[in-house]
GROMACS .gro file of N, CA, C and O in nm:
model
  484
    1GLN      N    1   0.072  -0.163   0.050
    1GLN     CA    2   0.000   0.055   0.015
    1GLN      C    3   0.008   0.084  -0.007
    1GLN      O    4   0.149   0.230   0.064
    2VAL      N    5   0.034   0.200  -0.087
    2VAL     CA    6   0.163   0.301  -0.113
    2VAL      C    7   0.116   0.434  -0.037
    2VAL      O    8  -0.011   0.478   0.013
    3GLN      N    9   0.203   0.505   0.069
    3GLN     CA   10   0.135   0.595   0.122
    3GLN      C   11   0.281   0.688   0.134
    3GLN      O   12   0.410   0.703   0.117
    4LEU      N   13   0.218   0.824   0.086
    4LEU     CA   14   0.278   1.007   0.128
    4LEU      C   15   0.265   1.065   0.197
    4LEU      O   16   0.134   1.038   0.217
    5VAL      N   17   0.291   1.059   0.322
    5VAL     CA   18   0.346   1.155   0.405
    5VAL      C   19   0.385   1.278   0.399
    5VAL      O   20   0.464   1.281   0.411
    6GLU      N   21   0.369   1.382   0.406
    6GLU     CA   22   0.400   1.526   0.402
    6GLU      C   23   0.428   1.527   0.520
    6GLU      O   24   0.327   1.548   0.667
    7SER      N   25   0.539   1.650   0.565
    7SER     CA   26   0.521   1.745   0.684
    7SER      C   27   0.626   1.805   0.665
    7SER      O   28   0.685   1.835   0.538
    8GLY      N   29   0.614   1.941   0.757
    8GLY     CA   30   0.696   2.161   0.767
    8GLY      C   31   0.555   2.248   0.720
    8GLY      O   32   0.612   2.291   0.703
    9GLY      N   33   0.510   2.185   0.745
    9GLY     CA   34   0.408   2.278   0.688
    9GLY      C   35   0.420   2.454   0.876
    9GLY      O   36   0.437   2.404   0.930
   10GLY      N   37   0.353   2.488   0.796
   10GLY     CA   38   0.335   2.595   0.988
   10GLY      C   39   0.355   2.755   0.863
   10GLY      O   40   0.283   2.749   0.781
   11LEU      N   41   0.344   2.829   1.020
   11LEU     CA   42   0.251   2.974   1.003
   11LEU      C   43   0.425   3.004   1.035
   11LEU      O   44   0.509   2.969   1.099
   12VAL      N   45   0.398   3.099   0.861
   12VAL     CA   46   0.561   3.188   0.858
   12VAL      C   47   0.511   3.356   0.778
   12VAL      O   48   0.465   3.351   0.741
   13GLN      N   49   0.636   3.406   0.832
   13GLN     CA   50   0.594   3.538   0.745
   13GLN      C   51   0.652   3.549   0.611
   13GLN      O   52   0.689   3.549   0.677
   14ALA      N   53   0.635   3.687   0.611
   14ALA     CA   54   0.612   3.675   0.444
   14ALA      C   55   0.800   3.729   0.450
   14ALA      O   56   0.880   3.779   0.573
   15GLY      N   57   0.787   3.674   0.365
   15GLY     CA   58   0.977   3.701   0.299
   15GLY      C   59   1.022   3.547   0.389
   15GLY      O   60   1.152   3.551   0.346
   16GLY      N   61   0.959   3.454   0.470
   16GLY     CA   62   1.014   3.402   0.557
   16GLY      C   63   1.003   3.233   0.487
   16GLY      O   64   1.004   3.215   0.372
   17SER      N   65   1.094   3.097   0.526
   17SER     CA   66   1.122   2.957   0.526
   17SER      C   67   1.077   2.872   0.551
   17SER      O   68   1.003   2.919   0.634
   18LEU      N   69   1.061   2.823   0.461
   18LEU     CA   70   0.998   2.638   0.544
   18LEU      C   71   0.984   2.558   0.461
   18LEU      O   72   1.051   2.581   0.320
   19ARG      N   73   1.059   2.474   0.484
   19ARG     CA   74   1.048   2.344   0.443
   19ARG      C   75   0.965   2.185   0.440
   19ARG      O   76   0.993   2.140   0.531
   20LEU      N   77   0.918   2.146   0.361
   20LEU     CA   78   0.806   2.064   0.325
   20LEU      C   79   0.829   1.899   0.315
   20LEU      O   80   1.018   1.883   0.211
   21SER      N   81   0.863   1.836   0.398
   21SER     CA   82   0.896   1.654   0.333
   21SER      C   83   0.789   1.591   0.282
   21SER      O   84   0.684   1.581   0.364
   22CYS      N   85   0.786   1.515   0.216
   22CYS     CA   86   0.756   1.354   0.242
   22CYS      C   87   0.786   1.217   0.214
   22CYS      O   88   0.872   1.170   0.118
   23ALA      N   89   0.809   1.196   0.299
   23ALA     CA   90   0.836   1.066   0.328
   23ALA      C   91   0.679   0.920   0.274
   23ALA      O   92   0.573   0.914   0.234
   24ALA      N   93   0.773   0.825   0.073
   24ALA     CA   94   0.730   0.764   0.033
   24ALA      C   95   0.769   0.652   0.114
   24ALA      O   96   0.884   0.598   0.076
   25SER      N   97   0.609   0.584   0.063
   25SER     CA   98   0.679   0.401   0.134
   25SER      C   99   0.569   0.324   0.048
   25SER      O  100   0.394   0.337  -0.011
   26GLY      N  101   0.583   0.136   0.022
   26GLY     CA  102   0.464   0.085   0.002
   26GLY      C  103   0.507   0.046  -0.143
   26GLY      O  104   0.438  -0.006  -0.222
   27ARG      N  105   0.614   0.162  -0.179
   27ARG     CA  106   0.680   0.047  -0.311
   27ARG      C  107   0.822   0.185  -0.405
   27ARG      O  108   0.850   0.209  -0.316
   28SER      N  109   0.867   0.072  -0.509
   28SER     CA  110   0.980   0.100  -0.509
   28SER      C  111   0.924   0.224  -0.605
   28SER      O  112   0.815   0.328  -0.746
   29PHE      N  113   0.986   0.380  -0.627
   29PHE     CA  114   0.928   0.492  -0.700
   29PHE      C  115   1.114   0.494  -0.823
   29PHE      O  116   1.062   0.639  -0.843
   30SER      N  117   1.076   0.393  -0.838
   30SER     CA  118   1.236   0.377  -0.975
   30SER      C  119   1.165   0.473  -1.074
   30SER      O  120   1.074   0.306  -1.107
   31GLY      N  121   1.175   0.529  -1.109
   31GLY     CA  122   1.107   0.603  -1.268
   31GLY      C  123   0.980   0.686  -1.290
   31GLY      O  124   0.852   0.710  -1.380
   32TYR      N  125   0.963   0.690  -1.093
   32TYR     CA  126   0.803   0.780  -1.076
   32TYR      C  127   0.877   0.918  -1.061
   32TYR      O  128   1.000   0.997  -1.096
   33ILE      N  129   0.809   0.993  -1.097
   33ILE     CA  130   0.787   1.158  -1.102
   33ILE      C  131   0.741   1.177  -0.964
   33ILE      O  132   0.597   1.156  -0.951
   34MET      N  133   0.782   1.239  -0.855
   34MET     CA  134   0.715   1.366  -0.728
   34MET      C  135   0.722   1.481  -0.682
   34MET      O  136   0.800   1.565  -0.795
   35GLY      N  137   0.645   1.505  -0.708
   35GLY     CA  138   0.555   1.614  -0.735
   35GLY      C  139   0.512   1.682  -0.612
   35GLY      O  140   0.466   1.550  -0.507
   36TRP      N  141   0.447   1.791  -0.602
   36TRP     CA  142   0.470   1.909  -0.529
   36TRP      C  143   0.302   1.988  -0.576
   36TRP      O  144   0.401   2.045  -0.683
   37PHE      N  145   0.148   2.003  -0.459
   37PHE     CA  146   0.054   2.074  -0.569
   37PHE      C  147   0.082   2.142  -0.444
   37PHE      O  148   0.035   2.103  -0.291
   38ARG      N  149  -0.027   2.276  -0.456
   38ARG     CA  150  -0.140   2.328  -0.346
   38ARG      C  151  -0.190   2.397  -0.434
   38ARG      O  152  -0.302   2.419  -0.496
   39GLN      N  153  -0.328   2.380  -0.301
   39GLN     CA  154  -0.481   2.473  -0.348
   39GLN      C  155  -0.461   2.540  -0.243
   39GLN      O  156  -0.504   2.482  -0.054
   40ALA      N  157  -0.559   2.637  -0.246
   40ALA     CA  158  -0.585   2.746  -0.175
   40ALA      C  159  -0.727   2.763  -0.172
   40ALA      O  160  -0.749   2.711  -0.223
   41PRO      N  161  -0.765   2.768  -0.011
   41PRO     CA  162  -0.962   2.854  -0.045
   41PRO      C  163  -1.001   2.913  -0.121
   41PRO      O  164  -0.988   2.986  -0.200
   42GLY      N  165  -1.089   2.851  -0.198
   42GLY     CA  166  -1.153   2.860  -0.280
   42GLY      C  167  -1.067   2.891  -0.419
   42GLY      O  168  -1.168   2.853  -0.526
   43LYS      N  169  -0.979   2.817  -0.445
   43LYS     CA  170  -0.917   2.728  -0.559
   43LYS      C  171  -0.911   2.693  -0.639
   43LYS      O  172  -0.947   2.512  -0.461
   44GLU      N  173  -0.878   2.578  -0.793
   44GLU     CA  174  -0.819   2.473  -0.766
   44GLU      C  175  -0.689   2.462  -0.727
   44GLU      O  176  -0.620   2.505  -0.719
   45ARG      N  177  -0.681   2.252  -0.709
   45ARG     CA  178  -0.553   2.285  -0.706
   45ARG      C  179  -0.428   2.290  -0.810
   45ARG      O  180  -0.457   2.285  -0.953
   46GLU      N  181  -0.314   2.344  -0.811
   46GLU     CA  182  -0.246   2.342  -0.826
   46GLU      C  183  -0.154   2.306  -0.866
   46GLU      O  184  -0.096   2.277  -0.745
   47PHE      N  185  -0.013   2.278  -1.023
   47PHE     CA  186   0.117   2.233  -1.067
   47PHE      C  187   0.206   2.388  -0.922
   47PHE      O  188   0.218   2.427  -0.972
   48VAL      N  189   0.293   2.307  -0.885
   48VAL     CA  190   0.439   2.401  -0.752
   48VAL      C  191   0.529   2.383  -0.921
   48VAL      O  192   0.574   2.391  -0.885
   49ALA      N  193   0.523   2.176  -0.781
   49ALA     CA  194   0.811   2.143  -0.853
   49ALA      C  195   0.694   2.011  -0.850
   49ALA      O  196   0.617   1.939  -0.773
   50ALA      N  197   0.837   1.921  -0.986
   50ALA     CA  198   0.872   1.805  -0.976
   50ALA      C  199   0.940   1.719  -1.003
   50ALA      O  200   1.058   1.811  -1.062
   51ILE      N  201   0.996   1.576  -0.962
   51ILE     CA  202   1.132   1.599  -0.961
   51ILE      C  203   1.193   1.438  -1.086
   51ILE      O  204   1.057   1.405  -1.026
   52THR      N  205   1.210   1.401  -1.092
   52THR     CA  206   1.186   1.299  -1.145
   52THR      C  207   1.278   1.207  -1.060
   52THR      O  208   1.447   1.226  -0.940
   53TRP      N  209   1.264   1.063  -1.001
   53TRP     CA  210   1.307   0.988  -0.849
   53TRP      C  211   1.424   0.960  -0.881
   53TRP      O  212   1.530   0.933  -0.814
   54SER      N  213   1.449   0.954  -1.148
   54SER     CA  214   1.530   0.855  -1.172
   54SER      C  215   1.764   0.937  -1.149
   54SER      O  216   1.804   0.947  -1.059
   55GLY      N  217   1.628   1.018  -1.177
   55GLY     CA  218   1.750   1.119  -1.258
   55GLY      C  219   1.757   1.306  -1.197
   55GLY      O  220   1.913   1.299  -1.196
   56GLY      N  221   1.656   1.336  -1.067
   56GLY     CA  222   1.659   1.442  -1.065
   56GLY      C  223   1.704   1.546  -1.097
   56GLY      O  224   1.644   1.662  -1.112
   57ASN      N  225   1.561   1.557  -1.244
   57ASN     CA  226   1.561   1.613  -1.328
   57ASN      C  227   1.442   1.694  -1.238
   57ASN      O  228   1.269   1.632  -1.145
   58THR      N  229   1.385   1.838  -1.224
   58THR     CA  230   1.306   1.957  -1.228
   58THR      C  231   1.242   2.005  -1.359
   58THR      O  232   1.256   2.066  -1.410
   59TYR      N  233   1.098   2.069  -1.226
   59TYR     CA  234   1.066   2.148  -1.370
   59TYR      C  235   0.943   2.277  -1.251
   59TYR      O  236   0.907   2.221  -1.157
   60TYR      N  237   0.936   2.330  -1.278
   60TYR     CA  238   0.895   2.438  -1.170
   60TYR      C  239   0.775   2.524  -1.219
   60TYR      O  240   0.757   2.575  -1.332
   61ALA      N  241   0.674   2.577  -1.201
   61ALA     CA  242   0.501   2.664  -1.201
   61ALA      C  243   0.689   2.789  -1.249
   61ALA      O  244   0.751   2.849  -1.087
   62ASP      N  245   0.563   2.826  -1.279
   62ASP     CA  246   0.639   2.994  -1.307
   62ASP      C  247   0.713   3.089  -1.168
   62ASP      O  248   0.732   3.167  -1.134
   63SER      N  249   0.476   3.105  -1.047
   63SER     CA  250   0.484   3.135  -0.945
   63SER      C  251   0.626   3.129  -0.876
   63SER      O  252   0.583   3.165  -0.818
   64VAL      N  253   0.649   2.988  -0.892
   64VAL     CA  254   0.792   2.959  -0.776
   64VAL      C  255   0.906   2.938  -0.835
   64VAL      O  256   0.966   2.973  -0.728
   65LYS      N  257   0.895   2.947  -0.970
   65LYS     CA  258   1.038   2.958  -0.982
   65LYS      C  259   1.185   3.032  -0.890
   65LYS      O  260   1.102   3.133  -0.916
   66GLY      N  261   1.233   2.985  -0.932
   66GLY     CA  262   1.355   3.079  -0.799
   66GLY      C  263   1.340   3.106  -0.734
   66GLY      O  264   1.415   3.090  -0.599
   67ARG      N  265   1.281   3.106  -0.586
   67ARG     CA  266   1.191   3.018  -0.506
   67ARG      C  267   1.212   2.931  -0.403
   67ARG      O  268   1.219   2.901  -0.309
   68TYR      N  269   1.132   2.850  -0.462
   68TYR     CA  270   1.147   2.743  -0.443
   68TYR      C  271   1.248   2.638  -0.452
   68TYR      O  272   1.233   2.618  -0.605
   69THR      N  273   1.315   2.505  -0.387
   69THR     CA  274   1.325   2.446  -0.443
   69THR      C  275   1.371   2.248  -0.411
   69THR      O  276   1.194   2.231  -0.314
   70ILE      N  277   1.334   2.137  -0.522
   70ILE     CA  278   1.252   2.087  -0.505
   70ILE      C  279   1.384   1.948  -0.500
   70ILE      O  280   1.473   1.963  -0.618
   71SER      N  281   1.352   1.908  -0.436
   71SER     CA  282   1.428   1.754  -0.442
   71SER      C  283   1.398   1.569  -0.388
   71SER      O  284   1.309   1.689  -0.303
   72ARG      N  285   1.498   1.512  -0.421
   72ARG     CA  286   1.506   1.386  -0.359
   72ARG      C  287   1.641   1.290  -0.228
   72ARG      O  288   1.693   1.292  -0.351
   73ASP      N  289   1.590   1.224  -0.189
   73ASP     CA  290   1.715   1.143  -0.132
   73ASP      C  291   1.668   1.000  -0.109
   73ASP      O  292   1.534   0.953  -0.076
   74VAL      N  293   1.688   0.890  -0.193
   74VAL     CA  294   1.644   0.851  -0.264
   74VAL      C  295   1.619   0.723  -0.175
   74VAL      O  296   1.580   0.581  -0.159
   75ALA      N  297   1.743   0.787  -0.096
   75ALA     CA  298   1.832   0.662  -0.018
   75ALA      C  299   1.669   0.609   0.104
   75ALA      O  300   1.708   0.579   0.190
   76LYS      N  301   1.661   0.790   0.178
   76LYS     CA  302   1.547   0.800   0.309
   76LYS      C  303   1.398   0.739   0.224
   76LYS      O  304   1.282   0.788   0.249
   77ASN      N  305   1.400   0.784   0.076
   77ASN     CA  306   1.286   0.773   0.046
   77ASN      C  307   1.150   0.891   0.050
   77ASN      O  308   1.054   0.899   0.138
   78THR      N  309   1.307   1.043   0.042
   78THR     CA  310   1.183   1.140   0.132
   78THR      C  311   1.254   1.241   0.017
   78THR      O  312   1.290   1.191  -0.117
   79THR      N  313   1.127   1.387   0.005
   79THR     CA  314   1.126   1.464  -0.128
   79THR      C  315   1.069   1.532  -0.038
   79THR      O  316   1.018   1.523   0.014
   80THR      N  317   1.148   1.640  -0.076
   80THR     CA  318   1.207   1.823  -0.001
   80THR      C  319   1.094   1.868  -0.143
   80THR      O  320   1.227   1.944  -0.193
   81LEU      N  321   1.061   1.987  -0.056
   81LEU     CA  322   1.055   2.164  -0.093
   81LEU      C  323   1.054   2.249  -0.060
   81LEU      O  324   1.032   2.260   0.015
   82GLN      N  325   1.223   2.315  -0.093
   82GLN     CA  326   1.211   2.399   0.024
   82GLN      C  327   1.225   2.538  -0.010
   82GLN      O  328   1.185   2.547  -0.100
   83MET      N  329   1.131   2.621   0.052
   83MET     CA  330   1.026   2.725  -0.048
   83MET      C  331   1.084   2.842   0.097
   83MET      O  332   1.101   2.875   0.226
   84ASN      N  333   1.177   2.985  -0.027
   84ASN     CA  334   1.190   3.119   0.070
   84ASN      C  335   1.196   3.156  -0.032
   84ASN      O  336   1.037   3.169  -0.134
   85SER      N  337   1.128   3.333   0.027
   85SER     CA  338   1.103   3.456   0.021
   85SER      C  339   0.950   3.363  -0.030
   85SER      O  340   0.873   3.442  -0.098
   86LEU      N  341   0.897   3.380   0.107
   86LEU     CA  342   0.726   3.308   0.078
   86LEU      C  343   0.670   3.475   0.044
   86LEU      O  344   0.697   3.553   0.178
   87LYS      N  345   0.557   3.447   0.032
   87LYS     CA  346   0.503   3.555   0.037
   87LYS      C  347   0.300   3.490   0.013
   87LYS      O  348   0.309   3.411   0.036
   88PRO      N  349   0.247   3.592   0.061
   88PRO     CA  350   0.103   3.574   0.226
   88PRO      C  351   0.045   3.506   0.008
   88PRO      O  352  -0.038   3.378   0.061
   89GLU      N  353   0.078   3.472  -0.049
   89GLU     CA  354  -0.034   3.412  -0.207
   89GLU      C  355   0.013   3.309  -0.218
   89GLU      O  356  -0.047   3.223  -0.271
   90ASP      N  357   0.139   3.259  -0.099
   90ASP     CA  358   0.130   3.099  -0.145
   90ASP      C  359   0.144   3.031  -0.039
   90ASP      O  360   0.127   2.928   0.002
   91THR      N  361  -0.012   3.061   0.035
   91THR     CA  362  -0.090   3.005   0.178
   91THR      C  363  -0.142   2.906   0.092
   91THR      O  364  -0.224   2.964   0.004
   92ALA      N  365  -0.110   2.836   0.112
   92ALA     CA  366  -0.192   2.704   0.021
   92ALA      C  367  -0.189   2.521   0.139
   92ALA      O  368  -0.126   2.613   0.243
   93VAL      N  369  -0.288   2.414   0.063
   93VAL     CA  370  -0.298   2.339   0.143
   93VAL      C  371  -0.214   2.301   0.105
   93VAL      O  372  -0.206   2.226  -0.064
   94TYR      N  373  -0.070   2.164   0.066
   94TYR     CA  374   0.072   2.136  -0.002
   94TYR      C  375   0.037   2.044   0.010
   94TYR      O  376   0.023   1.901   0.131
   95TYR      N  377   0.065   1.974  -0.125
   95TYR     CA  378   0.013   1.842  -0.102
   95TYR      C  379   0.096   1.707  -0.149
   95TYR      O  380   0.240   1.834  -0.276
   96CYS      N  381   0.184   1.669  -0.165
   96CYS     CA  382   0.311   1.546  -0.222
   96CYS      C  383   0.226   1.434  -0.380
   96CYS      O  384   0.095   1.380  -0.279
   97ALA      N  385   0.227   1.425  -0.461
   97ALA     CA  386   0.244   1.322  -0.556
   97ALA      C  387   0.368   1.235  -0.614
   97ALA      O  388   0.433   1.257  -0.617
   98ALA      N  389   0.288   1.095  -0.653
   98ALA     CA  390   0.336   1.027  -0.764
   98ALA      C  391   0.284   1.007  -0.882
   98ALA      O  392   0.196   1.005  -0.836
   99SER      N  393   0.371   1.029  -1.022
   99SER     CA  394   0.294   0.958  -1.076
   99SER      C  395   0.413   0.818  -1.145
   99SER      O  396   0.505   0.876  -1.174
  100GLY      N  397   0.354   0.825  -1.203
  100GLY     CA  398   0.404   0.637  -1.319
  100GLY      C  399   0.465   0.735  -1.519
  100GLY      O  400   0.504   0.583  -1.509
  101SER      N  401   0.423   0.844  -1.438
  101SER     CA  402   0.399   0.887  -1.567
  101SER      C  403   0.571   0.941  -1.640
  101SER      O  404   0.654   0.997  -1.491
  102ARG      N  405   0.627   0.925  -1.778
  102ARG     CA  406   0.690   0.987  -1.789
  102ARG      C  407   0.707   1.176  -1.757
  102ARG      O  408   0.805   1.224  -1.832
  103TYR      N  409   0.535   1.224  -1.742
  103TYR     CA  410   0.558   1.375  -1.787
  103TYR      C  411   0.505   1.432  -1.701
  103TYR      O  412   0.470   1.382  -1.607
  104PHE      N  413   0.616   1.565  -1.613
  104PHE     CA  414   0.532   1.577  -1.529
  104PHE      C  415   0.411   1.645  -1.449
  104PHE      O  416   0.418   1.685  -1.370
  105LEU      N  417   0.302   1.728  -1.585
  105LEU     CA  418   0.303   1.730  -1.601
  105LEU      C  419   0.113   1.640  -1.621
  105LEU      O  420   0.004   1.680  -1.607
  106ALA      N  421   0.143   1.548  -1.629
  106ALA     CA  422   0.035   1.403  -1.690
  106ALA      C  423  -0.041   1.338  -1.542
  106ALA      O  424   0.052   1.403  -1.356
  107PRO      N  425  -0.144   1.314  -1.478
  107PRO     CA  426  -0.197   1.245  -1.388
  107PRO      C  427  -0.153   1.181  -1.273
  107PRO      O  428  -0.066   1.074  -1.331
  108TYR      N  429  -0.154   1.261  -1.210
  108TYR     CA  430  -0.052   1.140  -1.098
  108TYR      C  431  -0.153   1.064  -1.046
  108TYR      O  432  -0.266   1.084  -1.024
  109ASP      N  433  -0.033   0.913  -0.985
  109ASP     CA  434  -0.145   0.818  -0.938
  109ASP      C  435  -0.118   0.801  -0.770
  109ASP      O  436  -0.253   0.755  -0.752
  110TYR      N  437  -0.042   0.866  -0.670
  110TYR     CA  438  -0.037   0.856  -0.527
  110TYR      C  439  -0.072   1.040  -0.465
  110TYR      O  440   0.011   1.075  -0.562
  111TRP      N  441  -0.134   1.063  -0.404
  111TRP     CA  442  -0.094   1.193  -0.266
  111TRP      C  443  -0.140   1.167  -0.211
  111TRP      O  444  -0.229   1.025  -0.076
  112GLY      N  445  -0.053   1.236  -0.119
  112GLY     CA  446  -0.024   1.260   0.043
  112GLY      C  447  -0.201   1.357   0.088
  112GLY      O  448  -0.210   1.391   0.051
  113GLN      N  449  -0.145   1.319   0.203
  113GLN     CA  450  -0.306   1.401   0.285
  113GLN      C  451  -0.308   1.505   0.291
  113GLN      O  452  -0.352   1.629   0.320
  114GLY      N  453  -0.186   1.590   0.262
  114GLY     CA  454  -0.138   1.759   0.308
  114GLY      C  455  -0.125   1.781   0.382
  114GLY      O  456  -0.121   1.803   0.505
  115THR      N  457  -0.062   1.918   0.394
  115THR     CA  458   0.046   1.988   0.454
  115THR      C  459   0.014   2.134   0.467
  115THR      O  460   0.001   2.186   0.372
  116GLN      N  461  -0.053   2.194   0.557
  116GLN     CA  462  -0.105   2.335   0.566
  116GLN      C  463  -0.004   2.453   0.564
  116GLN      O  464   0.115   2.434   0.637
  117VAL      N  465   0.007   2.531   0.486
  117VAL     CA  466   0.137   2.621   0.468
  117VAL      C  467   0.005   2.775   0.433
  117VAL      O  468  -0.029   2.782   0.423
  118THR      N  469   0.079   2.874   0.602
  118THR     CA  470   0.051   3.012   0.580
  118THR      C  471   0.120   3.080   0.647
  118THR      O  472   0.257   3.060   0.682
  119VAL      N  473   0.137   3.211   0.531
  119VAL     CA  474   0.233   3.305   0.488
  119VAL      C  475   0.080   3.403   0.546
  119VAL      O  476   0.100   3.490   0.525
  120SER      N  477   0.203   3.507   0.651
  120SER     CA  478   0.086   3.605   0.669
  120SER      C  479   0.194   3.756   0.652
  120SER      O  480   0.310   3.719   0.672
  121SER      N  481   0.183   3.837   0.620
  121SER     CA  482   0.171   4.027   0.566
  121SER      C  483   0.255   4.013   0.649
  121SER      O  484   0.207   4.042   0.793
   0.00000   0.00000   0.00000
């Protein structure tokens, strides 16, 4: 049974930083893409960033490029999202997800339960 468990959310002031982690278990993720998505109140869920599990290739939404960094630790089966220069508009529930596709924006197969990030102005 695949499980993705996020941690690291919280409340931070604008300009601050947070680090989200996603612990993955239940299968081998070799060949998978690990992604982060977010959903703000009243808005649709949107793509944030993704990384290939095997090669470490990354892809970012324009809104976070240069501020967020996604990485993965194959030995620990974790994916991390380092978020810097946070803005109030980054406030959302952040979800970790895994996709068996080769494409960063293809439908994702597995999802975590989400972690709240709140950025105060």
